[in-house]
Structure formats: structure tokens, C-alpha cells
Short mmCIF file of C-alpha atoms in Angstrom, two decimals:
data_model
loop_
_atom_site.label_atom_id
_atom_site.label_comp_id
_atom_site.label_asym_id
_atom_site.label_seq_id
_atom_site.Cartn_x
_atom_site.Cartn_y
_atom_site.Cartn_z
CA UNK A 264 17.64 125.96 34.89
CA UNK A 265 19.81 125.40 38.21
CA UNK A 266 20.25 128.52 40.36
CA UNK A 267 22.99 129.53 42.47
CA UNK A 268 22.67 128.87 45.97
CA UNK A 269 23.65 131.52 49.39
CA UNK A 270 26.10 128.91 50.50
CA UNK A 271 28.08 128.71 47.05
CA UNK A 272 28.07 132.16 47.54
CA UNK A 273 29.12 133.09 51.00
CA UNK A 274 32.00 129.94 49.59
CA UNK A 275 33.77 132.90 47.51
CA UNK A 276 32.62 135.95 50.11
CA UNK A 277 33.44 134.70 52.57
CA UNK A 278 34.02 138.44 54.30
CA UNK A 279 30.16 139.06 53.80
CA UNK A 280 30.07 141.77 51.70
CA UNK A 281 26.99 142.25 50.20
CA UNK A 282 27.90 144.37 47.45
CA UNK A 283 28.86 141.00 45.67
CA UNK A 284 24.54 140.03 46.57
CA UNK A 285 23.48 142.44 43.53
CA UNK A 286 25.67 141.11 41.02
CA UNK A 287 24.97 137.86 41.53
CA UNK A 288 21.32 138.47 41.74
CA UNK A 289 21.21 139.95 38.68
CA UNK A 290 23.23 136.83 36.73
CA UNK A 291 20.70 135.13 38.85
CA UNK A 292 17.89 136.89 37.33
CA UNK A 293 19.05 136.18 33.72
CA UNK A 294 20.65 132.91 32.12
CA UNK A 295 23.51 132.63 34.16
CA UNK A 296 23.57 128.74 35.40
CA UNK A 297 25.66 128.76 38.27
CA UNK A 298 25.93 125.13 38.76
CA UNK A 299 27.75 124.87 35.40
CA UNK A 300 30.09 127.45 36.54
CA UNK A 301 30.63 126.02 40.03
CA UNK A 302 34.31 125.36 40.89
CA UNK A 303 35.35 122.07 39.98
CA UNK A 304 36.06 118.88 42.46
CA UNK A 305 39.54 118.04 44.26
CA UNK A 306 39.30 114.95 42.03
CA UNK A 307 38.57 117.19 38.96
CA UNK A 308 41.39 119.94 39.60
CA UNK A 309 44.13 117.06 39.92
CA UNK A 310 43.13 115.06 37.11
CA UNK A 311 43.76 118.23 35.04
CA UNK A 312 47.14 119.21 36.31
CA UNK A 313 48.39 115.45 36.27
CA UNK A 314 47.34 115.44 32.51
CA UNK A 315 49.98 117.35 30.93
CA UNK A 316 52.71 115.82 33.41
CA UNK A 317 51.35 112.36 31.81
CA UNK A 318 51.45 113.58 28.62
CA UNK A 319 54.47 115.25 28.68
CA UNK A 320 56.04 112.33 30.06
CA UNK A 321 54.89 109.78 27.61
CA UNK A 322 56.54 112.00 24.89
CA UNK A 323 59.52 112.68 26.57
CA UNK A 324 59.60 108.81 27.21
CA UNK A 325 58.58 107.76 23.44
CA UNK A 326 61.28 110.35 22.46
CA UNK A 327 64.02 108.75 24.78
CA UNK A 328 63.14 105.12 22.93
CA UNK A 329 63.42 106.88 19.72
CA UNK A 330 66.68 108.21 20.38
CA UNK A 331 67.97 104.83 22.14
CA UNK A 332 66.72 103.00 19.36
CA UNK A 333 68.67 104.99 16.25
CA UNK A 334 71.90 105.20 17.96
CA UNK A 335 71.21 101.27 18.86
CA UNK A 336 70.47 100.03 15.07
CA UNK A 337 71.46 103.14 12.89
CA UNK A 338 74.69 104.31 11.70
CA UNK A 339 77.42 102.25 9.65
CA UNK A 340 78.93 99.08 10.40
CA UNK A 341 81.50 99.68 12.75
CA UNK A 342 83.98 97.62 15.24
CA UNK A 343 85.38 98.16 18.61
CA UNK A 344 89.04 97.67 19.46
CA UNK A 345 89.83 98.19 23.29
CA UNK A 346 93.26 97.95 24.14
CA UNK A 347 95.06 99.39 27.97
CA UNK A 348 95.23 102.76 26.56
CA UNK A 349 91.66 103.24 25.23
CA UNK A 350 89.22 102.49 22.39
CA UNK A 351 89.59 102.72 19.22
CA UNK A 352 86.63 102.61 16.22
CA UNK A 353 87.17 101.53 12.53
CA UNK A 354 84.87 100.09 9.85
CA UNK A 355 85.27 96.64 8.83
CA UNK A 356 87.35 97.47 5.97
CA UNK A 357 90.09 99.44 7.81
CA UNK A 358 89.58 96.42 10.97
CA UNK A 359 90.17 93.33 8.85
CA UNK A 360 92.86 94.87 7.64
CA UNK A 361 94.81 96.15 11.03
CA UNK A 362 93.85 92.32 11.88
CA UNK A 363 95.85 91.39 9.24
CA UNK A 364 99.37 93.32 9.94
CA UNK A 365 99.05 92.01 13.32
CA UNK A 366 98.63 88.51 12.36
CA UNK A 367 100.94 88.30 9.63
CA UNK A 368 103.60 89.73 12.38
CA UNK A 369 102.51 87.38 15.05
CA UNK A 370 101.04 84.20 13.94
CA UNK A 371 103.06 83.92 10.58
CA UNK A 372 106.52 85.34 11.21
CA UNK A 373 106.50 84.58 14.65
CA UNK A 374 107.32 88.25 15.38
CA UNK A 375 106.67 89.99 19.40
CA UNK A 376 103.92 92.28 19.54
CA UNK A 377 105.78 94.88 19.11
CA UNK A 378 106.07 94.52 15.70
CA UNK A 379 102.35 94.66 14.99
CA UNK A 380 102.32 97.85 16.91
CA UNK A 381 105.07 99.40 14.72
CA UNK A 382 103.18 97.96 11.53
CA UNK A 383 99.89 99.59 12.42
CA UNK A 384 101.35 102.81 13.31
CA UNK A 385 102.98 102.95 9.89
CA UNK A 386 99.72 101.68 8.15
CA UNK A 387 97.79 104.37 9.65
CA UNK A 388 99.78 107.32 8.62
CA UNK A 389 100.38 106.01 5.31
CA UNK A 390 96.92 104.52 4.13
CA UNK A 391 94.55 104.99 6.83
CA UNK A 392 94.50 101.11 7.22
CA UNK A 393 92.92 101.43 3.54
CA UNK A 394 94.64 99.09 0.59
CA UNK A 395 95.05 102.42 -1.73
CA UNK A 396 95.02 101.38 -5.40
CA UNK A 397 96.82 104.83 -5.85
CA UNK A 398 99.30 107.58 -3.69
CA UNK A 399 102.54 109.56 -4.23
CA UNK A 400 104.07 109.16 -7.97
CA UNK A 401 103.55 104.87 -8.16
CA UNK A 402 102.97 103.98 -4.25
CA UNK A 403 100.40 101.87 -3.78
CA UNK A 404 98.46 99.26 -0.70
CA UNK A 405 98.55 99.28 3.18
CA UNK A 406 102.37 100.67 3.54
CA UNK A 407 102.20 102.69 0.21
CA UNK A 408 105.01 101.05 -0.94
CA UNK A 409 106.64 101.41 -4.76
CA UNK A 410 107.23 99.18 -7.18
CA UNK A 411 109.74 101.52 -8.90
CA UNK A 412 112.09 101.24 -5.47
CA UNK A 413 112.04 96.92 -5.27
CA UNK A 414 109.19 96.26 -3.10
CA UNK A 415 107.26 93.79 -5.54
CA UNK A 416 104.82 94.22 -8.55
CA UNK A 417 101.58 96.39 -8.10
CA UNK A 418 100.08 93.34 -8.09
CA UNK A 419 101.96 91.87 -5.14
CA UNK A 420 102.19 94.76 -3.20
CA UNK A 421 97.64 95.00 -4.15
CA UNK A 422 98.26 92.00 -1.83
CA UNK A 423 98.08 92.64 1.97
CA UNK A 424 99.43 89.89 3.15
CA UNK A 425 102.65 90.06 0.92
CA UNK A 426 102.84 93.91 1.62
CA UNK A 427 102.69 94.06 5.50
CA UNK A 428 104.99 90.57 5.44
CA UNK A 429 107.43 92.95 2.99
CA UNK A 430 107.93 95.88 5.59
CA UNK A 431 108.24 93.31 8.11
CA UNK A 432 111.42 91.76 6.26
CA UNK A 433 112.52 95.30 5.96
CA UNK A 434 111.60 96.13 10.05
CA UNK A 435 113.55 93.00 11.67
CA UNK A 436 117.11 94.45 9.66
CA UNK A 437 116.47 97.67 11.27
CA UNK A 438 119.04 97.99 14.21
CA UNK A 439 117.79 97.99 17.48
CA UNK A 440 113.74 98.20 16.13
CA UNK A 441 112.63 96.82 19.39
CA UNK A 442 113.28 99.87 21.75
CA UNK A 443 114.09 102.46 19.20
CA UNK A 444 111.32 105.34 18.96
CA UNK A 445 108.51 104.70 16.25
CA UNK A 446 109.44 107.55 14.01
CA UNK A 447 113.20 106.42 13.46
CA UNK A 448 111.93 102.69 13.09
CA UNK A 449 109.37 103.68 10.37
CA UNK A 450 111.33 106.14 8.88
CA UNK A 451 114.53 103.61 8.41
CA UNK A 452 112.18 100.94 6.36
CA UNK A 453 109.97 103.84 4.21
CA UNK A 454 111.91 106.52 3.95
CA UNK A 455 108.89 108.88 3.78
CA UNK A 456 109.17 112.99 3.25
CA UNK A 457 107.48 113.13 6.27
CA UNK A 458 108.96 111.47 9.06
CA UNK A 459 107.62 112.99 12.51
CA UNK A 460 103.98 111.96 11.58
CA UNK A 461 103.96 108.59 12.45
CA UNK A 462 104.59 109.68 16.24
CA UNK A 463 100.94 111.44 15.60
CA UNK A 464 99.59 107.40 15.62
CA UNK A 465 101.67 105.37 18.18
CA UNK A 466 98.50 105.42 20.67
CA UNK A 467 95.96 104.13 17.68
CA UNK A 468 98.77 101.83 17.27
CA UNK A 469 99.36 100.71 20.53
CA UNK A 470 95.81 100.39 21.10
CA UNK A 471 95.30 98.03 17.97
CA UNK A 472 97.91 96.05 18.55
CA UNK A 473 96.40 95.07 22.17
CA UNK A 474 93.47 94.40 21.04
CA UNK A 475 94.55 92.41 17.97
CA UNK A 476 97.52 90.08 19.39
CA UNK A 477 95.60 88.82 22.34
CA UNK A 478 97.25 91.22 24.99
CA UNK A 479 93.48 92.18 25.59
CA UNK A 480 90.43 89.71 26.35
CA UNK A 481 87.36 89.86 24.21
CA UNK A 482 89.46 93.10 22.95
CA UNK A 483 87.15 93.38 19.54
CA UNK A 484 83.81 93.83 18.77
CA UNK A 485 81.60 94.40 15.28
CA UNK A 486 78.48 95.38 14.92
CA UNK A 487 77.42 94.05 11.31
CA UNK A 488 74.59 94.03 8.73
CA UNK A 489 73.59 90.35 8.39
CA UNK A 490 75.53 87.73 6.61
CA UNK A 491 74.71 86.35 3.22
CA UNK A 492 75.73 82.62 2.69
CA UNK A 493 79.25 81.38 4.03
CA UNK A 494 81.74 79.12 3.21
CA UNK A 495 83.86 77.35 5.53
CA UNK A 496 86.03 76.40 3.25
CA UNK A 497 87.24 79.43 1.87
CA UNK A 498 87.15 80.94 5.83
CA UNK A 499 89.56 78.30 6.27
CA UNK A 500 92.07 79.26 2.83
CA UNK A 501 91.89 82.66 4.21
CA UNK A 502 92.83 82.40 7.62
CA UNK A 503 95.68 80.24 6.43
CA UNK A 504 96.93 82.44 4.12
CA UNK A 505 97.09 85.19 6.79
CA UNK A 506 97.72 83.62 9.82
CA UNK A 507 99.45 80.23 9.27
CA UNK A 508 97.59 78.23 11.15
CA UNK A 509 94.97 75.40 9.54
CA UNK A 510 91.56 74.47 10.91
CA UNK A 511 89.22 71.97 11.09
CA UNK A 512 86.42 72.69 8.53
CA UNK A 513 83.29 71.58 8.80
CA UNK A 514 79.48 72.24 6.94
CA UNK A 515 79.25 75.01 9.47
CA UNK A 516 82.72 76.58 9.66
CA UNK A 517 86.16 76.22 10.83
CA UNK A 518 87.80 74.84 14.56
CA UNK A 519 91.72 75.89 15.12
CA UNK A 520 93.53 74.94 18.00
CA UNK A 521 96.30 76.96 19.43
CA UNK A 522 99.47 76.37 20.99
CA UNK A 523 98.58 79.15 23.80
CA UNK A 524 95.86 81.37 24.85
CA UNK A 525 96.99 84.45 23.50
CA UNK A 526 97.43 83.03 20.29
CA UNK A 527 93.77 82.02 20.45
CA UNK A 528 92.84 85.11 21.09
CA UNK A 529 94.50 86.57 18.27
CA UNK A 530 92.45 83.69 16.00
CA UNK A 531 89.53 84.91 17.80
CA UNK A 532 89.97 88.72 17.01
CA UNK A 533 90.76 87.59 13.20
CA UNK A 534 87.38 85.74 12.74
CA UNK A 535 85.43 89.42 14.17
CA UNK A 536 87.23 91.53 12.31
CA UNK A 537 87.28 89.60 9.18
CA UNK A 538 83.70 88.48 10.00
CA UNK A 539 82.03 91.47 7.28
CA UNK A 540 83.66 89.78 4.29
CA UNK A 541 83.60 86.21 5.01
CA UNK A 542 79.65 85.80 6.32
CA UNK A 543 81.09 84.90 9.48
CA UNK A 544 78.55 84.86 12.03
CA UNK A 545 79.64 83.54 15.72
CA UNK A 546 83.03 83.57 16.98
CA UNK A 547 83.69 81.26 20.18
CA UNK A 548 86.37 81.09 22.72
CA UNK A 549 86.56 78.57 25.12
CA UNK A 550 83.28 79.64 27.51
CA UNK A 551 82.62 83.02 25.43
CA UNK A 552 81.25 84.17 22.50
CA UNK A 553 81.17 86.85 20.07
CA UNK A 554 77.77 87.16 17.70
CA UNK A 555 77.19 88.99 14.74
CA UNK A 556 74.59 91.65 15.73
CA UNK A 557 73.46 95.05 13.76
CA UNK A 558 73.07 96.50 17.35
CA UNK A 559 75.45 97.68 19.73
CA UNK A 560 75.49 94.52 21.16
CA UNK A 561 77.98 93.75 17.92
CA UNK A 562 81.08 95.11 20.30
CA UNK A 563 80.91 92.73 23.22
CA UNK A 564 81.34 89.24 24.07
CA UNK A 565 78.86 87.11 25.92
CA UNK A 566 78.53 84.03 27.46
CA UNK A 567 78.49 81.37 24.93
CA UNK A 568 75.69 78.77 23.76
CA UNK A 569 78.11 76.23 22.76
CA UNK A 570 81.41 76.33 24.43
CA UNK A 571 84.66 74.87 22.91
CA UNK A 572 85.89 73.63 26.03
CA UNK A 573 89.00 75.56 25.96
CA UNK A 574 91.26 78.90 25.96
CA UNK A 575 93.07 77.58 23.56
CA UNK A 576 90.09 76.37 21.18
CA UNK A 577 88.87 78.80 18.46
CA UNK A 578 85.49 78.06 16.33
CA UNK A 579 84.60 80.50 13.73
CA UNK A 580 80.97 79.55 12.24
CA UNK A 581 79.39 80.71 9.32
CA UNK A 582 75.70 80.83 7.90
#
């Protein structure tokens, strides 16, 4: 068995006392092994306290993945309206819907931007952009409107289209709508119990609007579960039916052409926020590109694969 020796000794006396000599003769004289209890090697003593700091930071580093990962791919489908004043989130429901006030105001009746932003705010306070089969005694859709006070069948009003293009008609015979304040706009054309709440939404509203009338570039985004099969076709009906304007169709979706740019990127906005209920899976404009994603990556634009060759060029493609 190994023995200790005087120079590991005089190593941890080094004042010489030999008092320590007896004890350590004594583990020398039994079955103490001093060269298995010998202090360890530089080498030795930093591989152990580099260990845990390795360890540690491969957890803390598999953690951080883990975490980047579920708030990448986890979580409901969701889209991402900038406008000058700030951001704005909705699901696809409420966002093809806010896309549709604004384009029914802008593309189809020709209205200024400012009407969209008055028809959003309105929307918001009364539905939560939501087309509510049910509300207050018979109102009913996006503006909670009533067919017991002339605004249309249940059916028609069930209709979003006819029910945002119905407070419009109302809106434009309102004195002054342009620069008046929201709440005595909105109040004139529904007459709600509470008035002062629609204030409480002119930002959202605001916001929307920019995003969703082309005031803002690349001012949408979804992030989407995949699509199931398209049809170009019926992309096309639709977007004629709520914006006006017809498109090419082809086996792999629709092209529309636009007088201006900001109309195109109204068209644009349409096809993302509409993109959850039609299969629609790339929108390009001109040298950009929005593509359906289930990532985060869902709410911005990118470079695109194919361009159309213009600002003023819209192709909506589906699978």
C-alpha cells in the first residue's frame, strides 16, 4: 500500500511543527493510503469547478431555446396591425373583419380614410370587431344594428359587407363627419345609450385604419396554422364582393392591379387578413412578400421569391 512521503508532508506544515509528525505516523502505521488522499492536480481542481458552470450553462441555454421556441410556435393564431400610433393584435376573425370596414369604405365607396377610422372605432365598441348573432333587445352584426329601427333584415345586416356599407350611408349624411369628434359622429348614426365610449377606441381605430388603407407599408402581419386546399376562384368572388375590384384568376390564385400604390396596399392587407379563411398562403407586392407562417415570422414582410414587378401589382396565391 503507498505511504505518505516527508515532502507531502512538510507541503501542508510547512511551519515545521512536529506535533503534526505523530499523527501522521500513526495513519501511517495503519491503513491510511496517503497517495489516495493526496490533494488533487491544477488540471483536476479546474475541471471540477468548470463542471457545474458547464452544466449550469447548458441548462440555462436548453431552457432559453425552450422558452424561445413556445413563444415562437405556441399560442393562437394571431395578426399584427402597425399603424403611426402603435400596434395593435387581433385574431383572424376580428382582423378579416376590421379589413373589411376599411375596404368597403375605401375601395368600394370610394370614401377617405377617415371613414374607415370612424367605422372601426364604432365596430370596436359595439362588437369587438365580432359579427354578433345576438346584443341589446334585436341588435345584431359588426355595428349591432336593428332590424326593428330600418337597417335591413337579420339576414342582411348577418352580412358584413351590407352592414358596415349601411352605417357608411348613414356616416356621409352626418354634417361635418370629417372633422367632427368621434363620439358625436358615432353617436349621430347609432344612437347608442352610451355615447362617450367610443372615444375609449379612437387609437385602436386610428391604428387599424393605417394599417388597413395603405397609410402604412407592410402594415399587417398573420401568423397562421397551415392552409387546407384553396380556391382561387372563390378568393377572387370574395375580394370582389368586398372590395370592388376584379382579378386575374389563375390555378394558383388571383393578380389585381391597382390604380395607385396605396390602393395596392390596401389589396395587399385584405389578402393577410383574410388569408385564415380563404387558404391563402403568399401575399406579394411589387418586390415584397408576405408568407403564411405558424411562427412569428407570420407578422412581417420579406423580400419576395417572385416579384410582381410593381407597387401597384397585387398577387394573392393559394395552396
Amino acid at each position: 500500500m503507498p505511504r505518505w512521503r516527508r515532502d507531502e508532508f512538510d507541503d501542508i506544515n510547512p511551519s515545521g511543527d512536529e506535533s503534526y509528525a505523530d499523527q501522521f505516523q500513526e495513519w501511517d502505521q495503519g491503513d491510511f493510503a496517503w497517495e489516495e488522499h493526496r490533494r488533487r492536480g491544477t488540471g483536476r481542481r479546474l475541471l471540477g469547478c468548470l463542471l457545474p458552470v458547464v452544466v449550469v450553462a447548458g441548462v440555462g441555454f436548453g431552457g432559453w431555446k425552450a422558452y424561445e421556441y413556445l413563444g415562437n410556435y405556441f399560442g393562437g393564431e394571431t395578426c399584427l396591425l402597425r399603424g403611426d400610433a402603435g400596434e395593435e393584435k387581433l385574431d383572424p376573425e376580428q382582423a378579416a373583419n376590421a379589413s373589411t370596414i376599411s375596404t368597403v369604405a375605401t375601395q368600394r365607396m370610394n370614401l377617405p380614410p377617415k371613414a374607415a377610422h370612424l367605422g372601426l372605432s364604432t365596430a370596436i365598441q359595439e362588437s369587438k370587431l365580432r359579427n354578433l348573432t345576438g346584443g341589446d333587445r334585436d341588435s345584431i352584426g359588426l355595428f349591432q344594428q336593428r332590424p326593428s329601427q330600418g337597417w335591413g333584415t337579420a339576414e342582411q345586416i348577418n352580412d358584413p359587407v351590407y352592414s358596415a356599407s349601411a352605417f357608411y350611408d348613414v356616416l356621409i349624411e352626418v354634417d361635418s363627419w370629417q372633422t367632427r369628434p368621434l363620439t358625436e359622429v358615432a353617436q349621430e348614426v347609432q344612437r347608442s345609450g352610451h355615447p362617450d365610449a367610443y372615444a375609449d377606441h379612437d387609437t385602436e381605430g386610428d391604428i387599424m385604419s393605417d394599417a388597413l388603407t395603405g397609410a402604412t407599408t407592410e402594415g399587417v402581419g398573420c401568423r397562421l396554422d397551415p392552409a387546407a386546399d384553396g380556391d382561387p376562384a372563390q378568393v377572387a368572388t370574395t375580394l370582389r364582393e368586398q372590395t370592388g375590384h376584379r382579378g386575374q384568376t389563375s390555378a394558383s390564385g388571383v393578380t389585381v392591379t391597382l390604380d395607385d400604390a396605396r390602393s395596392a396596399r390596401t389589396i395587399a392587407a385584405w389578402g393577410v387578413t383574410h388569408a385564415a379563411f380563404e387558404d391563402i398562403t403568399t401575399v406579394t407586392l411589387g418586390d415584397r412578400e408576405w408568407k403564411r407562417q405558424r411562427g412569428r415570422d407570420g407578422w412581417s414582410w420579406h423580400a419576395a421569391s417572385d416579384p410582381t414587378g410593381s407597387d401597384r401589382v397585387v398577387r394573392i396565391t393559394v395552396k
